[in-house]
Amino acid sequence: MLSSMLMLEQEKTEIATRLKSLRAGHAKKVTIEERQKVEREWNLIKGVSSRREKIAKEFWQIVEDGTEGKETLEDLREGWGLDD
């Protein structure tokens, strides 16, 4: 527990030092082009993620329809790592 406290104190000190530097204005400025690029990539990833989520829900619905017994479904979810 003591070592954990010491590590947390050290981390707190490092974060405070970084925050002080950022507040002093030593942060790298992001250009408009860089920001637009990141936003495009984010929107692309968000779209892929939502489509994958929809596919997963449809897949699980098919599995539920074709499987009898709640325990079997729970075993399948656990085995496939869907609850992680």
Short mmCIF file of C-alpha atoms in Angstrom, two decimals:
data_model
loop_
_atom_site.label_atom_id
_atom_site.label_comp_id
_atom_site.label_asym_id
_atom_site.label_seq_id
_atom_site.Cartn_x
_atom_site.Cartn_y
_atom_site.Cartn_z
CA MET A 1 0.00 0.00 0.00
CA LEU A 2 2.85 2.37 0.81
CA SER A 3 4.51 1.75 -2.54
CA SER A 4 1.18 2.42 -4.23
CA MET A 5 0.85 5.71 -2.36
CA LEU A 6 4.38 6.70 -3.34
CA MET A 7 3.69 5.93 -6.99
CA LEU A 8 0.49 7.99 -6.89
CA GLU A 9 2.30 10.91 -5.26
CA GLN A 10 4.99 10.75 -7.94
CA GLU A 11 2.35 10.63 -10.68
CA LYS A 12 0.56 13.59 -9.10
CA THR A 13 3.80 15.59 -9.09
CA GLU A 14 4.47 14.77 -12.75
CA ILE A 15 0.95 15.76 -13.77
CA ALA A 16 1.14 19.00 -11.80
CA THR A 17 4.44 19.83 -13.54
CA ARG A 18 2.94 19.19 -16.99
CA LEU A 19 -0.15 21.24 -16.13
CA LYS A 20 2.00 24.14 -14.96
CA SER A 21 3.90 24.03 -18.27
CA LEU A 22 0.65 23.98 -20.26
CA ARG A 23 -0.81 26.87 -18.31
CA ALA A 24 2.37 28.84 -19.00
CA GLY A 25 1.66 28.54 -22.73
CA HIS A 26 4.27 25.96 -23.69
CA ALA A 27 1.76 23.77 -25.54
CA LYS A 28 2.14 23.06 -29.24
CA LYS A 29 -0.56 24.81 -31.22
CA VAL A 30 -2.72 22.72 -33.55
CA THR A 31 -3.28 24.08 -37.04
CA ILE A 32 -6.73 24.23 -38.62
CA GLU A 33 -5.65 21.61 -41.19
CA GLU A 34 -4.47 19.21 -38.49
CA ARG A 35 -7.71 19.66 -36.57
CA GLN A 36 -9.81 19.05 -39.69
CA LYS A 37 -7.80 15.92 -40.48
CA VAL A 38 -8.31 14.55 -36.97
CA GLU A 39 -12.04 15.35 -37.12
CA ARG A 40 -12.37 13.52 -40.47
CA GLU A 41 -10.56 10.49 -39.08
CA TRP A 42 -12.70 10.60 -35.93
CA ASN A 43 -15.93 10.70 -37.95
CA LEU A 44 -14.71 7.78 -40.08
CA ILE A 45 -13.84 5.70 -37.02
CA LYS A 46 -17.11 6.64 -35.33
CA GLY A 47 -19.06 5.47 -38.39
CA VAL A 48 -17.21 2.16 -38.53
CA SER A 49 -17.76 1.66 -34.82
CA SER A 50 -21.50 2.28 -35.03
CA ARG A 51 -21.83 -0.11 -37.98
CA ARG A 52 -19.90 -2.81 -36.10
CA GLU A 53 -22.10 -2.29 -33.05
CA LYS A 54 -25.21 -2.74 -35.20
CA ILE A 55 -23.78 -5.92 -36.74
CA ALA A 56 -22.95 -7.29 -33.28
CA LYS A 57 -26.49 -6.62 -32.03
CA GLU A 58 -28.03 -8.30 -35.08
CA PHE A 59 -25.66 -11.26 -34.72
CA TRP A 60 -26.50 -11.68 -31.04
CA GLN A 61 -30.22 -11.51 -31.81
CA ILE A 62 -29.80 -14.36 -34.31
CA VAL A 63 -27.85 -16.36 -31.71
CA GLU A 64 -30.57 -15.77 -29.10
CA ASP A 65 -33.28 -16.84 -31.55
CA GLY A 66 -31.44 -20.07 -32.40
CA THR A 67 -30.33 -21.06 -28.91
CA GLU A 68 -32.40 -22.62 -26.18
CA GLY A 69 -31.64 -22.04 -22.53
CA LYS A 70 -30.40 -18.97 -20.74
CA GLU A 71 -27.36 -20.80 -19.32
CA THR A 72 -26.20 -21.74 -22.82
CA LEU A 73 -26.43 -18.10 -23.91
CA GLU A 74 -24.46 -16.96 -20.89
CA ASP A 75 -21.79 -19.58 -21.63
CA LEU A 76 -21.59 -18.39 -25.26
CA ARG A 77 -21.26 -14.73 -24.23
CA GLU A 78 -18.54 -15.60 -21.76
CA GLY A 79 -16.72 -17.87 -24.22
CA TRP A 80 -16.75 -15.21 -26.95
CA GLY A 81 -15.67 -12.48 -24.53
CA LEU A 82 -18.72 -10.30 -25.17
CA ASP A 83 -19.00 -9.20 -21.56
CA ASP A 84 -15.48 -7.73 -21.41
#
